[in-house]
Structure formats: structure tokens, C-alpha cells
mmCIF file of C-alpha atoms in Angstrom:
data_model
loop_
_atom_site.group_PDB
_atom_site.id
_atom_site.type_symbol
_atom_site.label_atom_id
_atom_site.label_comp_id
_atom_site.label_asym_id
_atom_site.label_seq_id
_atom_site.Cartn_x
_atom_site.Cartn_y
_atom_site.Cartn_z
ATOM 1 C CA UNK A 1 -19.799 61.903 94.327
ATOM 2 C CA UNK A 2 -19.956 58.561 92.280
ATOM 3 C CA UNK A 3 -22.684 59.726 90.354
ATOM 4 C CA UNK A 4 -20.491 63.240 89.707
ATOM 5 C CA UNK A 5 -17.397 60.718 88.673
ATOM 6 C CA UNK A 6 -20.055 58.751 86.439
ATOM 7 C CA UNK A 7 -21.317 61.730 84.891
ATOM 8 C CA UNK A 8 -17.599 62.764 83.979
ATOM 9 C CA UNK A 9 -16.339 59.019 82.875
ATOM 10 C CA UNK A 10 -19.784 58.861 80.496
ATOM 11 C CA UNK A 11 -19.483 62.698 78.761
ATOM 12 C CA UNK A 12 -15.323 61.793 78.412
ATOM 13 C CA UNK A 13 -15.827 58.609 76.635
ATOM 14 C CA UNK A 14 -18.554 59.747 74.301
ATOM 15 C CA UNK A 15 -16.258 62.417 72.958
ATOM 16 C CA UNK A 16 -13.258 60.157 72.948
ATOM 17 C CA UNK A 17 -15.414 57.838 70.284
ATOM 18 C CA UNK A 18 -17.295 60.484 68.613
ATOM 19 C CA UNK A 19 -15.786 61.335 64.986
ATOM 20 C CA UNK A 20 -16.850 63.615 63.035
ATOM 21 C CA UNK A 21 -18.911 66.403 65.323
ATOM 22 C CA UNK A 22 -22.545 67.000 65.023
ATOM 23 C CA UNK A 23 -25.079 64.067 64.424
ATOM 24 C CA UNK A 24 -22.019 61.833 64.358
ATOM 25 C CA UNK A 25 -22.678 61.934 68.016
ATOM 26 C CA UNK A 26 -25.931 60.543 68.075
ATOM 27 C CA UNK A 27 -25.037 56.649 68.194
ATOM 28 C CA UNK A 28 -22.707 57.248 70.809
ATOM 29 C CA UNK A 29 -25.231 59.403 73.055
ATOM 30 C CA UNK A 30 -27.601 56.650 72.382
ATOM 31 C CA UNK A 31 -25.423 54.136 73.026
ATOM 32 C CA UNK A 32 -24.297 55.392 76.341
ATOM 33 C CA UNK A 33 -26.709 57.944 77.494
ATOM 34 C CA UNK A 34 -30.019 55.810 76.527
ATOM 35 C CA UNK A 35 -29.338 52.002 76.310
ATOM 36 C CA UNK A 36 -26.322 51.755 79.260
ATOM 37 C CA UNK A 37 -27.353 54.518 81.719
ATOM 38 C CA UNK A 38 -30.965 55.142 80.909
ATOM 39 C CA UNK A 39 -30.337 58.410 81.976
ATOM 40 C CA UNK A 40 -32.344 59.877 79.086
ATOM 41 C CA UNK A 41 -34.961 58.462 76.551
ATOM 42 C CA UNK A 42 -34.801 58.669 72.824
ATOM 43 C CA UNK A 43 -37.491 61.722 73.131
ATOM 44 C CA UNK A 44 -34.872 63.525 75.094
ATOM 45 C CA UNK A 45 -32.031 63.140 72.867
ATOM 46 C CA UNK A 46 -34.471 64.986 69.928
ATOM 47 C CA UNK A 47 -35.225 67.432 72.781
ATOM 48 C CA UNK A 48 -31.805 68.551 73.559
ATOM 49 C CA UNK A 49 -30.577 68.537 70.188
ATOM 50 C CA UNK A 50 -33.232 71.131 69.216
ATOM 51 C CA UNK A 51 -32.383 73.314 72.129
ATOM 52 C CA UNK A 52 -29.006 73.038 70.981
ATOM 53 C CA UNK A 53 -29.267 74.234 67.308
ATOM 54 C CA UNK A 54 -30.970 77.814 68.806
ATOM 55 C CA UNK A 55 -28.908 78.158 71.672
ATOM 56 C CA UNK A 56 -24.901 79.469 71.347
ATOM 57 C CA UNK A 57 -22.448 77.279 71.545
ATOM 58 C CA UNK A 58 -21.623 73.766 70.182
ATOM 59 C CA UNK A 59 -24.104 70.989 70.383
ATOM 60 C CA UNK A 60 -22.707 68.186 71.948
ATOM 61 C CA UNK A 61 -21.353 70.094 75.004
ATOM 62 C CA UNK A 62 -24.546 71.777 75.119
ATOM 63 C CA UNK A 63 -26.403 68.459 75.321
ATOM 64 C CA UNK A 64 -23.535 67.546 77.656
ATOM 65 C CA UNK A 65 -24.510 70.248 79.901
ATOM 66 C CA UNK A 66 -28.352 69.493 79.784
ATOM 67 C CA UNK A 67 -28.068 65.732 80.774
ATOM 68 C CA UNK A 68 -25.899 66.441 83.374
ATOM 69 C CA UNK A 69 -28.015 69.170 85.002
ATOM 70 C CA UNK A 70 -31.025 66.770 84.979
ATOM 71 C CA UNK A 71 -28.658 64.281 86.755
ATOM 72 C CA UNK A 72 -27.068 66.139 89.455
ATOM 73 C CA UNK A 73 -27.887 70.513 89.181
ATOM 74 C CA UNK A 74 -25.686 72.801 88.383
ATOM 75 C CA UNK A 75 -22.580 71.351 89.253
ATOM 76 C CA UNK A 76 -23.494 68.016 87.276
ATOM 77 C CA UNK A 77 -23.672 70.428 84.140
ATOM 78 C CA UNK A 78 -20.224 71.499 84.665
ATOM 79 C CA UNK A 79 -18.692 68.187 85.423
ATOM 80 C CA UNK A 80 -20.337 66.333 82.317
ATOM 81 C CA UNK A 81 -19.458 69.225 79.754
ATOM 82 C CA UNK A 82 -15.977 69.272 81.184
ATOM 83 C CA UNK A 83 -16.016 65.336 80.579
ATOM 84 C CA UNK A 84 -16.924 65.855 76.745
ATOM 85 C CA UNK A 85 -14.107 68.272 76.370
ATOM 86 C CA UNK A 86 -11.394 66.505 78.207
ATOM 87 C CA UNK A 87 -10.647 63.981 75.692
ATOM 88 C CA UNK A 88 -10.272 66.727 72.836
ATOM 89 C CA UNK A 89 -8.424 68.564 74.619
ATOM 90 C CA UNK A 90 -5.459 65.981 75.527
ATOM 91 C CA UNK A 91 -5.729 64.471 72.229
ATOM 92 C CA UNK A 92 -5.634 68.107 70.563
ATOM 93 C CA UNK A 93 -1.991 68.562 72.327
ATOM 94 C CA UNK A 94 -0.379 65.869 71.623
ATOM 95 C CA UNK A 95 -1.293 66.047 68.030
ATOM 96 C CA UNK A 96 -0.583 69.721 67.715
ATOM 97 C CA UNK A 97 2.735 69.108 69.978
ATOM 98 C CA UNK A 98 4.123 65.919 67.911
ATOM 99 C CA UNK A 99 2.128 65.493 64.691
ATOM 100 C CA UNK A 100 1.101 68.610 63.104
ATOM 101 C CA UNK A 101 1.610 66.562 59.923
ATOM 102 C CA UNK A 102 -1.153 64.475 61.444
ATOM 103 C CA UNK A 103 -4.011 64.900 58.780
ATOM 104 C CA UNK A 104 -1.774 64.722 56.092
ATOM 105 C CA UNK A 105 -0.798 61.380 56.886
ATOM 106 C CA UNK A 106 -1.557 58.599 54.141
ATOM 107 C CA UNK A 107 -2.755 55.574 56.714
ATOM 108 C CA UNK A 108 -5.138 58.594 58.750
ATOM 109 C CA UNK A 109 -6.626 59.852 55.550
ATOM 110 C CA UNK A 110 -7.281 56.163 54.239
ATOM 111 C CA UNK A 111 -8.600 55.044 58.007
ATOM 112 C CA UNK A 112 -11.058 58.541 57.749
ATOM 113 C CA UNK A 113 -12.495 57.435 54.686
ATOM 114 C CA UNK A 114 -13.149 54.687 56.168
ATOM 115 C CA UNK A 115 -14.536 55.789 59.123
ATOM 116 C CA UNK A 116 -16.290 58.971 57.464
ATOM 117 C CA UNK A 117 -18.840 55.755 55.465
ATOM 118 C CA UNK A 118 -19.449 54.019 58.754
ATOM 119 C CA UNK A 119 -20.444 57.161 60.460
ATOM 120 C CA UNK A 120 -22.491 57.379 57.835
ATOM 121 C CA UNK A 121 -24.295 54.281 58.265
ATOM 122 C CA UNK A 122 -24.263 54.338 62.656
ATOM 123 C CA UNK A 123 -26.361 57.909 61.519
ATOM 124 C CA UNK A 124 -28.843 56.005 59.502
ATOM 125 C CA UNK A 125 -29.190 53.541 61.906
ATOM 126 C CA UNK A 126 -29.949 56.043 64.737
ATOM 127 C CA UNK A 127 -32.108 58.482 62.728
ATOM 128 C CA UNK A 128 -34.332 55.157 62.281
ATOM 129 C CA UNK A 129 -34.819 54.921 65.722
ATOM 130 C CA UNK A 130 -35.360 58.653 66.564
ATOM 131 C CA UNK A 131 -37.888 58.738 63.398
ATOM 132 C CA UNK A 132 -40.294 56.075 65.489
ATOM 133 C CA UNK A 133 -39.786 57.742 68.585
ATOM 134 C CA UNK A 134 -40.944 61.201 67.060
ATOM 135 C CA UNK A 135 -42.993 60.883 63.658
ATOM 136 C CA UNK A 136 -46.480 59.280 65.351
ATOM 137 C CA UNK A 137 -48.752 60.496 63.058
ATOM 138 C CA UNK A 138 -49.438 62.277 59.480
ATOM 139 C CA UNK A 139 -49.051 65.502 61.071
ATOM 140 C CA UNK A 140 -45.483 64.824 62.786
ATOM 141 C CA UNK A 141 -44.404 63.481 59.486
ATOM 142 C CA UNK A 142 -45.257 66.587 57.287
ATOM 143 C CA UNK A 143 -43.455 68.166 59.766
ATOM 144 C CA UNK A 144 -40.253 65.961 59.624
ATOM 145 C CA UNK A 145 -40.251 66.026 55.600
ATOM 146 C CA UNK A 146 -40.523 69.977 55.451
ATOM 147 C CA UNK A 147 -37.980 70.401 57.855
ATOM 148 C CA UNK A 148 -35.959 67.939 56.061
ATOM 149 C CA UNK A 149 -36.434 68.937 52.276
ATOM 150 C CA UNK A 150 -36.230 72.726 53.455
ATOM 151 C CA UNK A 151 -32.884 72.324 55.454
ATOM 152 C CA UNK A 152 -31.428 70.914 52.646
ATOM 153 C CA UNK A 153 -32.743 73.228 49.531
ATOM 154 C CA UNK A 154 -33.082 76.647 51.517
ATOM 155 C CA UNK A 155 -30.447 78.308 53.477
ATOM 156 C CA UNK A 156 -32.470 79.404 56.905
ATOM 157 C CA UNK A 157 -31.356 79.146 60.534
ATOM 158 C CA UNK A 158 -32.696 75.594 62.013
ATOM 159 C CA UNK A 159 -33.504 78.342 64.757
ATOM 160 C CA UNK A 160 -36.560 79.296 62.351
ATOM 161 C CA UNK A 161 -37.575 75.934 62.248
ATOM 162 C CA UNK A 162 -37.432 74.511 66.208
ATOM 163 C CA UNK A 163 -39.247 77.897 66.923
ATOM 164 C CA UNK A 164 -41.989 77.231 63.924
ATOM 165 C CA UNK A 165 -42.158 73.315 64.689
ATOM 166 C CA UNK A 166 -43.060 74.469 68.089
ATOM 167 C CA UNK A 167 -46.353 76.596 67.136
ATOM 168 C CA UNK A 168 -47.084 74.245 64.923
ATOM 169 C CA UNK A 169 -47.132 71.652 67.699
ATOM 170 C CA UNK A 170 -49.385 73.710 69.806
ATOM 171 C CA UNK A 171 -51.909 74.678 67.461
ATOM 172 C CA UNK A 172 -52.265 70.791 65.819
ATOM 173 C CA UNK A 173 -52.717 69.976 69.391
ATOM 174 C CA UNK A 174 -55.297 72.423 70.053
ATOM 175 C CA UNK A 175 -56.958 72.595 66.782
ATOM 176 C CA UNK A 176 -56.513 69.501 64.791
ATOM 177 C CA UNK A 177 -55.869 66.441 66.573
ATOM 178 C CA UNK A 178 -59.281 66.225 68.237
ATOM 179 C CA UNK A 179 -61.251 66.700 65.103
ATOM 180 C CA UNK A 180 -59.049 64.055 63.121
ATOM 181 C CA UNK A 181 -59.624 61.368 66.282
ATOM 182 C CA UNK A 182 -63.061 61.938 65.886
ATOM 183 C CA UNK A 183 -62.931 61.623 61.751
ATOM 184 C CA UNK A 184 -61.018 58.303 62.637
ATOM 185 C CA UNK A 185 -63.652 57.625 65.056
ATOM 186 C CA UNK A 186 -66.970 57.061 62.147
ATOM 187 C CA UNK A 187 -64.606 55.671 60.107
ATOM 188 C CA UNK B 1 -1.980 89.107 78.455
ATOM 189 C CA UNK B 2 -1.792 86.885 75.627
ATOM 190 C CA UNK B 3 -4.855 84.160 77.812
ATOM 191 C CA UNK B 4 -7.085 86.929 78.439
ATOM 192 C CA UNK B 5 -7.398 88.000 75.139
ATOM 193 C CA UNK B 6 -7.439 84.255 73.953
ATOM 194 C CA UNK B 7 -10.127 84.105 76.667
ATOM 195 C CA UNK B 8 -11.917 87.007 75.708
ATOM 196 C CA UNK B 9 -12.286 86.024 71.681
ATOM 197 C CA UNK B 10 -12.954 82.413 72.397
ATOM 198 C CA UNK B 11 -15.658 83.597 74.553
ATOM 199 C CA UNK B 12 -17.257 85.703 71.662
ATOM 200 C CA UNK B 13 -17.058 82.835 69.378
ATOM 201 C CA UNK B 14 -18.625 81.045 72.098
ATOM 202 C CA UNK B 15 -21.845 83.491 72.508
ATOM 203 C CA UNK B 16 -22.346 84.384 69.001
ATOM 204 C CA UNK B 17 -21.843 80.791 67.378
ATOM 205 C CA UNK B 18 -25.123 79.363 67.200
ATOM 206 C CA UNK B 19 -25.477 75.543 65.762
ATOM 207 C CA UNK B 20 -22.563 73.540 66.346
ATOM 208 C CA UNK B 21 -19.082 73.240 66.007
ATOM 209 C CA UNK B 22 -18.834 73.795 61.871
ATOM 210 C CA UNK B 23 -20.178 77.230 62.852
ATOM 211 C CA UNK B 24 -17.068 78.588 64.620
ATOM 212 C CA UNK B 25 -15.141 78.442 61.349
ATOM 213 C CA UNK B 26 -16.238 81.685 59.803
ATOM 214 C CA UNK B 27 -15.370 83.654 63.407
ATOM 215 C CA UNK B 28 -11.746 81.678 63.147
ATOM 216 C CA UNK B 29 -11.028 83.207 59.700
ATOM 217 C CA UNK B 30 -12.046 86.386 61.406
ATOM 218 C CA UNK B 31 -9.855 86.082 64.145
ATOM 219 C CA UNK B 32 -6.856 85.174 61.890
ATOM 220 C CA UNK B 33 -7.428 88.444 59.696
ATOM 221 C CA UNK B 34 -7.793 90.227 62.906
ATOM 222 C CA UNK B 35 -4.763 89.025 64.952
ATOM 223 C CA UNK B 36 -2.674 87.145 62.547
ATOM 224 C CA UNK B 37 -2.256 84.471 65.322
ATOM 225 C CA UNK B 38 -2.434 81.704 62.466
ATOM 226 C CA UNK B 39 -2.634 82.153 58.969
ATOM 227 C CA UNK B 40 -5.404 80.715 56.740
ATOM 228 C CA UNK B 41 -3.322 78.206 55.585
ATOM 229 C CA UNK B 42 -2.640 76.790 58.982
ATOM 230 C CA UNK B 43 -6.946 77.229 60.165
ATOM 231 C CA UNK B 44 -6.947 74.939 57.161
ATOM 232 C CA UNK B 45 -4.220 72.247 58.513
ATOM 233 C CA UNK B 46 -6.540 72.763 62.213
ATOM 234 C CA UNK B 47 -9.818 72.034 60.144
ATOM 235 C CA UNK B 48 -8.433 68.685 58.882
ATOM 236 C CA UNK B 49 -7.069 67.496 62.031
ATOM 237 C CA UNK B 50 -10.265 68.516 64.155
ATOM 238 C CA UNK B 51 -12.239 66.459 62.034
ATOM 239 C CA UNK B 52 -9.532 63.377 61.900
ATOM 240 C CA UNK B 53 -9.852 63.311 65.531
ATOM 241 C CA UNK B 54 -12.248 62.488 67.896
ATOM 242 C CA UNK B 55 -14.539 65.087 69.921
ATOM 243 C CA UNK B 56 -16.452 67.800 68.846
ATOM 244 C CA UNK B 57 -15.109 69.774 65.947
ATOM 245 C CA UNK B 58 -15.324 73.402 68.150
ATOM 246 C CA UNK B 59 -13.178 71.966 71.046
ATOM 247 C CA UNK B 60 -10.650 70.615 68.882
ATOM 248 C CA UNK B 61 -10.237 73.773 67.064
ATOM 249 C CA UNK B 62 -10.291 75.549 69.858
ATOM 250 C CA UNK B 63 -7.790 73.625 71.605
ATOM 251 C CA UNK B 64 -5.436 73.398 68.138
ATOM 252 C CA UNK B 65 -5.374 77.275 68.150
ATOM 253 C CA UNK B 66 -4.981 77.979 71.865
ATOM 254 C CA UNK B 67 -1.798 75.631 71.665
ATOM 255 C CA UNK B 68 -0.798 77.026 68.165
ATOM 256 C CA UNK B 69 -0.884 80.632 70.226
ATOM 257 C CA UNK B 70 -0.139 79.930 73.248
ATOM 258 C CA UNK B 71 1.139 76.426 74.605
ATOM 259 C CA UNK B 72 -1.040 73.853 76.666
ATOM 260 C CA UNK B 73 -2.347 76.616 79.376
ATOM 261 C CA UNK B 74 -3.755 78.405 75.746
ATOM 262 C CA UNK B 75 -5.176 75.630 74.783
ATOM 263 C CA UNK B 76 -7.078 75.041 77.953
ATOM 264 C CA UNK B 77 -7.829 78.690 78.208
ATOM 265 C CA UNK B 78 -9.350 78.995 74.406
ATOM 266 C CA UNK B 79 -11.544 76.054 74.983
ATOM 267 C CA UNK B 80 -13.333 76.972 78.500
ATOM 268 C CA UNK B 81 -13.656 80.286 76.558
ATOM 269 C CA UNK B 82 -15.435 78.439 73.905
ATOM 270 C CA UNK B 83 -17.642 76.405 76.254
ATOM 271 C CA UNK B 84 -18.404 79.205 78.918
ATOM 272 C CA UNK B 85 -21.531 81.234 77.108
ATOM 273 C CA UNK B 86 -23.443 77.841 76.271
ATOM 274 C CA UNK B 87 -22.402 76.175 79.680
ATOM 275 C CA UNK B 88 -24.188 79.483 81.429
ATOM 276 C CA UNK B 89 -27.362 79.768 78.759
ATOM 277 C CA UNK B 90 -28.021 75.866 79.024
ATOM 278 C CA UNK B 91 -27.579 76.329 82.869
ATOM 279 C CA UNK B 92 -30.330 78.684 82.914
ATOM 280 C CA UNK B 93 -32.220 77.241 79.968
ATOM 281 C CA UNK B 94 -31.853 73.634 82.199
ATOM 282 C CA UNK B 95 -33.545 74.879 84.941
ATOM 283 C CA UNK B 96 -36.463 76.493 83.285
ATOM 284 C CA UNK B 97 -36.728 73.631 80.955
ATOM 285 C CA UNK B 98 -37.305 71.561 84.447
ATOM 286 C CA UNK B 99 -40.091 73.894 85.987
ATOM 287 C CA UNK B 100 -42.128 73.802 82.625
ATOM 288 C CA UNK B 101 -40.993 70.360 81.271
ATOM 289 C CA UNK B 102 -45.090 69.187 82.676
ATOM 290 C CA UNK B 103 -46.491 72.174 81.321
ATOM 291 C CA UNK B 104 -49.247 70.791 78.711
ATOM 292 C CA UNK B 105 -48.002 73.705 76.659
ATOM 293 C CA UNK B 106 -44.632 72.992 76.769
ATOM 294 C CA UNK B 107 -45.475 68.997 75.887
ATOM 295 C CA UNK B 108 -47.834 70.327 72.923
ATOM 296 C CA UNK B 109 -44.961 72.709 71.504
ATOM 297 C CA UNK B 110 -42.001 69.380 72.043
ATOM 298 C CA UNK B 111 -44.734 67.192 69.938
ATOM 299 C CA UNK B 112 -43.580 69.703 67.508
ATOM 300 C CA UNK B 113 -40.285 70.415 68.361
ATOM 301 C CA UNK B 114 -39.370 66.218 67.815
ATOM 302 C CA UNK B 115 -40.306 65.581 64.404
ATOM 303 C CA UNK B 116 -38.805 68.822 63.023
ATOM 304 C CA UNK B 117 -35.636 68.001 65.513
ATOM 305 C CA UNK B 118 -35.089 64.753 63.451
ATOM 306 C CA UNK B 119 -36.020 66.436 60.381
ATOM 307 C CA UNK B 120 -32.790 68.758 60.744
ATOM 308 C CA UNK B 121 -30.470 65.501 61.769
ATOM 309 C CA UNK B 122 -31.715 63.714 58.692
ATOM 310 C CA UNK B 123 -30.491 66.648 56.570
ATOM 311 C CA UNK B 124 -27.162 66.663 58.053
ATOM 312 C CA UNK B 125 -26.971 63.262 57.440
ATOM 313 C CA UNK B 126 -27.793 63.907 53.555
ATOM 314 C CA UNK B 127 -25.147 66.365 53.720
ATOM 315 C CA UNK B 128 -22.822 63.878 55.314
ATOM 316 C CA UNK B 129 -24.245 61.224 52.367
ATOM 317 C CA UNK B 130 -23.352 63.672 49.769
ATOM 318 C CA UNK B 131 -19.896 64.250 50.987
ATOM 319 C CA UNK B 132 -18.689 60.828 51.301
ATOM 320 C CA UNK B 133 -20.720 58.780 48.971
ATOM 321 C CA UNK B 134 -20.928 61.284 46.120
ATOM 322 C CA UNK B 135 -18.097 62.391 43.663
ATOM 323 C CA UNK B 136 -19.830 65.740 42.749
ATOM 324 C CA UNK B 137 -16.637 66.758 41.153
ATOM 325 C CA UNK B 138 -15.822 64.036 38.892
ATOM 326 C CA UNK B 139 -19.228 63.784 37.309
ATOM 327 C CA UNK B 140 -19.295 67.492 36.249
ATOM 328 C CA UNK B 141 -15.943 66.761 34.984
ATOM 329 C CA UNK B 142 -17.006 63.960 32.469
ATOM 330 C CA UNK B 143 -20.829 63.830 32.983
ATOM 331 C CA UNK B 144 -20.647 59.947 32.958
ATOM 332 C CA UNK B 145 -23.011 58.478 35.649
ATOM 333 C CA UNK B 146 -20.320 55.529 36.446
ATOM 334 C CA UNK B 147 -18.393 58.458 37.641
ATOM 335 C CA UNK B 148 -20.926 60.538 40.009
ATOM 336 C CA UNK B 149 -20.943 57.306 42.533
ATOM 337 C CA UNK B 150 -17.869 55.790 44.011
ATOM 338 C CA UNK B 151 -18.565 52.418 44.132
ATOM 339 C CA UNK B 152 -15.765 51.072 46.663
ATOM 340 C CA UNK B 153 -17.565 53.750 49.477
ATOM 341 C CA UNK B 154 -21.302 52.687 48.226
ATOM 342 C CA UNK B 155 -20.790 49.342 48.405
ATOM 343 C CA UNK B 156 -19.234 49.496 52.214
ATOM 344 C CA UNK B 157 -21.617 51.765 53.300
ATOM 345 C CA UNK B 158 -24.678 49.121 52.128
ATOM 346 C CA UNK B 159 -22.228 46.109 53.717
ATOM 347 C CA UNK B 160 -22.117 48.493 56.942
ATOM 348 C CA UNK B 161 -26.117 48.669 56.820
ATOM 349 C CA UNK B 162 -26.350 45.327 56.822
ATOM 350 C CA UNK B 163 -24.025 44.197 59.333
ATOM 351 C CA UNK B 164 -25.594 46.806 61.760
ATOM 352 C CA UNK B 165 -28.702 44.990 61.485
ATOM 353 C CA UNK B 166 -27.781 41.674 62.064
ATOM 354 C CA UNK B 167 -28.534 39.936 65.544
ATOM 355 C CA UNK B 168 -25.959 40.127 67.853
ATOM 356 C CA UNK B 169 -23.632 42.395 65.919
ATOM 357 C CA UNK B 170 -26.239 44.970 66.189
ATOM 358 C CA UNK B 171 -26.143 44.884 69.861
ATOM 359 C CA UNK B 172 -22.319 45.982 69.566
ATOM 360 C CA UNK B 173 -20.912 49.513 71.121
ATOM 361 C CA UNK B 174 -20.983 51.056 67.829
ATOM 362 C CA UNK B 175 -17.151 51.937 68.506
ATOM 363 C CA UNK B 176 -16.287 48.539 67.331
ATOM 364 C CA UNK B 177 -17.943 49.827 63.785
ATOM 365 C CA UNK B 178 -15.712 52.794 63.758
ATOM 366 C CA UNK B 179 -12.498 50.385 64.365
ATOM 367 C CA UNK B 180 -13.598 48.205 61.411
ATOM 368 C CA UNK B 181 -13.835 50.936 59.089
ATOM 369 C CA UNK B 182 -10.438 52.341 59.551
ATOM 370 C CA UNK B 183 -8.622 49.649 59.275
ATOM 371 C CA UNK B 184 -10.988 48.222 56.505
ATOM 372 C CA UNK B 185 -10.579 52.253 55.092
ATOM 373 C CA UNK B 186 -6.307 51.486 55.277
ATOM 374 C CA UNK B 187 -6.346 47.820 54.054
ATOM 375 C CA UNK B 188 -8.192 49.020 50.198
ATOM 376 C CA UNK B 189 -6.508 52.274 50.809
ATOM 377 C CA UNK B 190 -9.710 54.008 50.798
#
């Protein structure tokens, strides 16, 4: 029952901090998830955000849902995605009750700003510490610089590339790395 | 039944959605051509709230135009309508995940999966770079260089770096950052 509560205290305060949706979440998954609960490692957190750019849905309650089945089953799934969406939704109301001027608001714009730079930065930070965690070698690095330069200059589902990232980790394991060790090896 | 049908098209947007909360925003303009629950100009009044608030972007949408439609029970309504179809595929996708998860295969494939997986956050963060570090608009405007970088945000951001790397401030619940900012963001009126 604690662990259910812990589950649901954890989800609600990472989406209470989070701003600005999507990787934005990343320091605060970390943060919580990794460094304060050791629930999950570094390796997951790449894991589950992969799953959840092919699966429907939005990411962070899908990596909500993922943690908290590994925790605790089924019903630890529910509990921790209705923790991430608790916050938004009591925050939404009162802003959409009292302050539907809200975004318009000269002292929330300048504070965004503000906060949109520091995201920014808490994002750099963490993509350092996922890029140790996952790029080992020369062929895990091609792989994070295609997927990289591609995202940004074509316009393809990231479904194409989880899915192709995922061959390609199978065959290089297969095929390649064994040959290279043994290159490195008379070297 | 105004919540069934809320239900009912937040659950669609749900299932067919696929990447994240930015993603529900072309089903929304949909839904307002369809149903005329909101116009455009208000989606675009929900847009810039969900992303001045915290949470994820879908849920706060989701939530905004549940209420907008109809009242707190809408709001509640939209959102688990919005959450159902991933809660249920990640369910099942969960529990396969944890019969194969020692599979050599499925370790080869994740070996993969990882560096690609930080591949796509790093361009999301260049997108997120170019958005609040870049004046796109005033450079093609004058075409001088001075104007293409705002200097106030560039030279935070690099101050942010730094601070986030010093010992002991590092160690900080990266909250604390986000505080700093806005009020640093309000004092120079960013």
C-alpha cells in the first residue's frame, strides 16, 4: 500500500515540476525516478522513452505507466499514470476557472522565458548523461548522430527509427562486434 | 450525453496520437471544425496556457477543453479519455516487455534502441535550442548576424550551464533551477 502511495506521490510531483512536456521531463524523471528512488537506471529511462515515441498516447504518462508496472503490476501502472495527471488536472481548473487570461499575463510570459532557457540547459545536462549511458562504442554513436541529424532535417516518424535502431542493434551484435573485438585484439 | 462523447473523442485522440503531447494538436483543430466546442482562437489561448503550466502538454489540453465544454467532471472525463488507449497498450506492452526483457535478442535490439533513443531527445532539444535561443524572424528581417542571436537568453543559458556544473549546486533538485529562471526571466523582463 505504501509503495502504491509512493508510486502516486513520485508520478504527481514529477508532473507538478515538469514544464514544458516532452524531454523537458527528463531531469525530473532522473532526478526522482533514478537518483532518489533508484527505481529505474539511466538505460531504462532511454528504454521507455523509445517505447513511448511508437506507442499511442503521450510520453510521459506512458513512461508513467511502464515504471509503475515494473514496481507494483497492473494496478501500480494505473496509480503512477494517475499521479502524473493529477497535478495537471487541478492546476488546469483553476486556471481555466479564474485565469483564462493566464498566458497572456506580462510577469508569466517574462517568468516562461525564463524558464523556457533553463529547461533548456537541465536538457543538456541530462542528454550528457544519457549519451554515456548509451553511445559505448563507434557503432552506437553512428547510430545516435543519424538519428539525430535525420530527426532534425527529414520529416519521418521516430517510429521508423526505434524500429530500424533495433535491427541495426541485432545484426551489429551478430555480425560486427565480434570481428571488430578481434581487429582490436592484433592491434 | 455531452461526457460520453467528450469520452469517446478524447479516447480517439488518445489511440491514434502517436509521440507525445504536441501531437494531439492537429486532432484538436479537428475536433473544433467538427463540433465547434471551441473555436481556433480559443485552442490557441489552451496551447499557451498548457505550455505555461506544468504537466504534460496532452493532459493540460485535455483538461482545458473538457472544462471549456463541460465543467470539472469534463475535464476529468476528457483526460482519462486521453490516457485510457496508452494506459491499456503500455499495460500489455509492460508485461511482454518483462517476459522478454532477458531475451539476448531483445538486449541486442535495446543496444540499438538506446543510442537512437537519445539521438531523437537530442533533436528535440535542438528544436527546443532553436526556439528559445534563436530569433529566426528578426534575422530574415534585416539579415544582420547581431540580430539572429538574442544575447540576454544566450548568455543565461551559458550562466545556467555553468552553474549546473558546479559542486554542490549541481547536486540540487533541478526544480530550484526552474524557480531561478522565472524570477530571474521577470526581474530583466525577459
Amino acid at each position: 500500500m505504501s509503495e502504491l502511495l509512493n508510486l502516486f506521490t513520485s508520478f504527481a510531483k514529477i508532473g507538478a515540476l515538469t514544464f514544458g512536456g516532452g524531454p523537458a521531463m527528463l531531469p525530473m524523471l532522473e532526478r526522482e525516478l533514478v537518483q532518489k528512488r533508484s527505481w529505474v537506471s539511466e538505460e531504462e529511462i532511454l528504454d521507455y522513452f523509445a517505447i513511448g515515441q511508437c506507442t499511442p498516447g503521450i510520453i510521459a504518462v506512458n513512461t508513467a505507466t511502464l515504471v509503475g508496472q515494473k514496481r507494483k503490476g497492473i494496478i501500480g501502472g494505473i496509480v503512477a499514470t494517475l499521479g502524473i495527471v493529477f497535478p495537471s488536472i487541478v492546476i488546469i481548473d483553476i486556471i481555466a476557472a479564474l485565469l483564462s487570461n493566464f498566458a497572456s499575463i506580462a510577469a508569466v510570459q517574462n517568468a516562461f522565458a525564463g524558464i523556457r532557457v533553463c529547461v533548456c540547459a537541465l536538457v543538456l545536462n541530462a542528454l550528457f548523461k544519457l549519451a554515456k549511458k548509451s553511445v559505448k562504442d563507434v557503432w552506437t554513436a553512428v547510430i545516435f548522430a543519424a538519428t539525430a541529424v535525420c530527426t532534425v532535417v527529414f520529416d519521418i516518424s521516430p517510429i521508423v527509427y526505434v524500429l530500424v535502431s533495433a535491427v541495426l542493434g541485432i545484426l551489429i551484435k551478430n555480425f560486427l562486434a565480434k570481428p571488430k573485438a578481434e581487429k582490436e585484439g592484433k592491434k | 450525453m455531452i461526457y460520453l462523447q467528450l469520452f469517446f473523442e478524447y479516447f480517439k485522440i488518445g489511440l491514434f496520437a502517436v509521440g507525445g503531447g504536441q501531437a494531439t494538436i492537429p486532432f484538436l483543430v479537428d475536433l473544433s471544425e467538427k463540433t465547434g466546442w471551441y473555436t481556433l482562437e480559443e485552442l490557441a489561448n489552451m496551447i499557451a496556457v498548457s505550455e505555461s503550466t506544468p504537466g504534460p502538454i496532452g493532459v493540460n489540453m485535455s483538461t482545458y477543453v473538457g472544462y471549456k465544454i463541460a465543467g470539472l467532471f469534463g475535464s476529468v472525463v476528457a483526460s482519462m479519455g486521453l490516457i485510457l488507449p496508452s494506459l491499456i497498450s503500455i499495460l500489455i506492452i509492460a508485461i511482454f516487455l518483462e517476459k522478454f526483457k532477458e531475451s539476448k535478442g531483445v538486449k541486442k535490439a535495446f543496444y540499438g534502441i538506446r543510442p537512437a533513443s537519445t539521438g531523437l531527445i537530442a533533436a528535440a532539444l535542438f528544436t527546443l535550442l532553436r526556439l528559445c535561443l534563436v530569433n529566426e524572424a528578426a534575422f530574415s528581417l534585416s539579415g544582420n548576424i547581431a540580430d539572429l542571436f538574442n544575447i540576454k537568453y544566450l548568455i543565461f543559458f551559458a550562466a545556467m550551464m555553468a552553474l549546473m556544473n558546479v559542486k554542490k549546486i549541481k547536486d540540487l533538485h533541478p526544480i530550484c533551477f526552474v524557480a531561478f529562471a522565472a524570477i530571474i526571466g521577470i526581474i530583466f523582463k525577459f
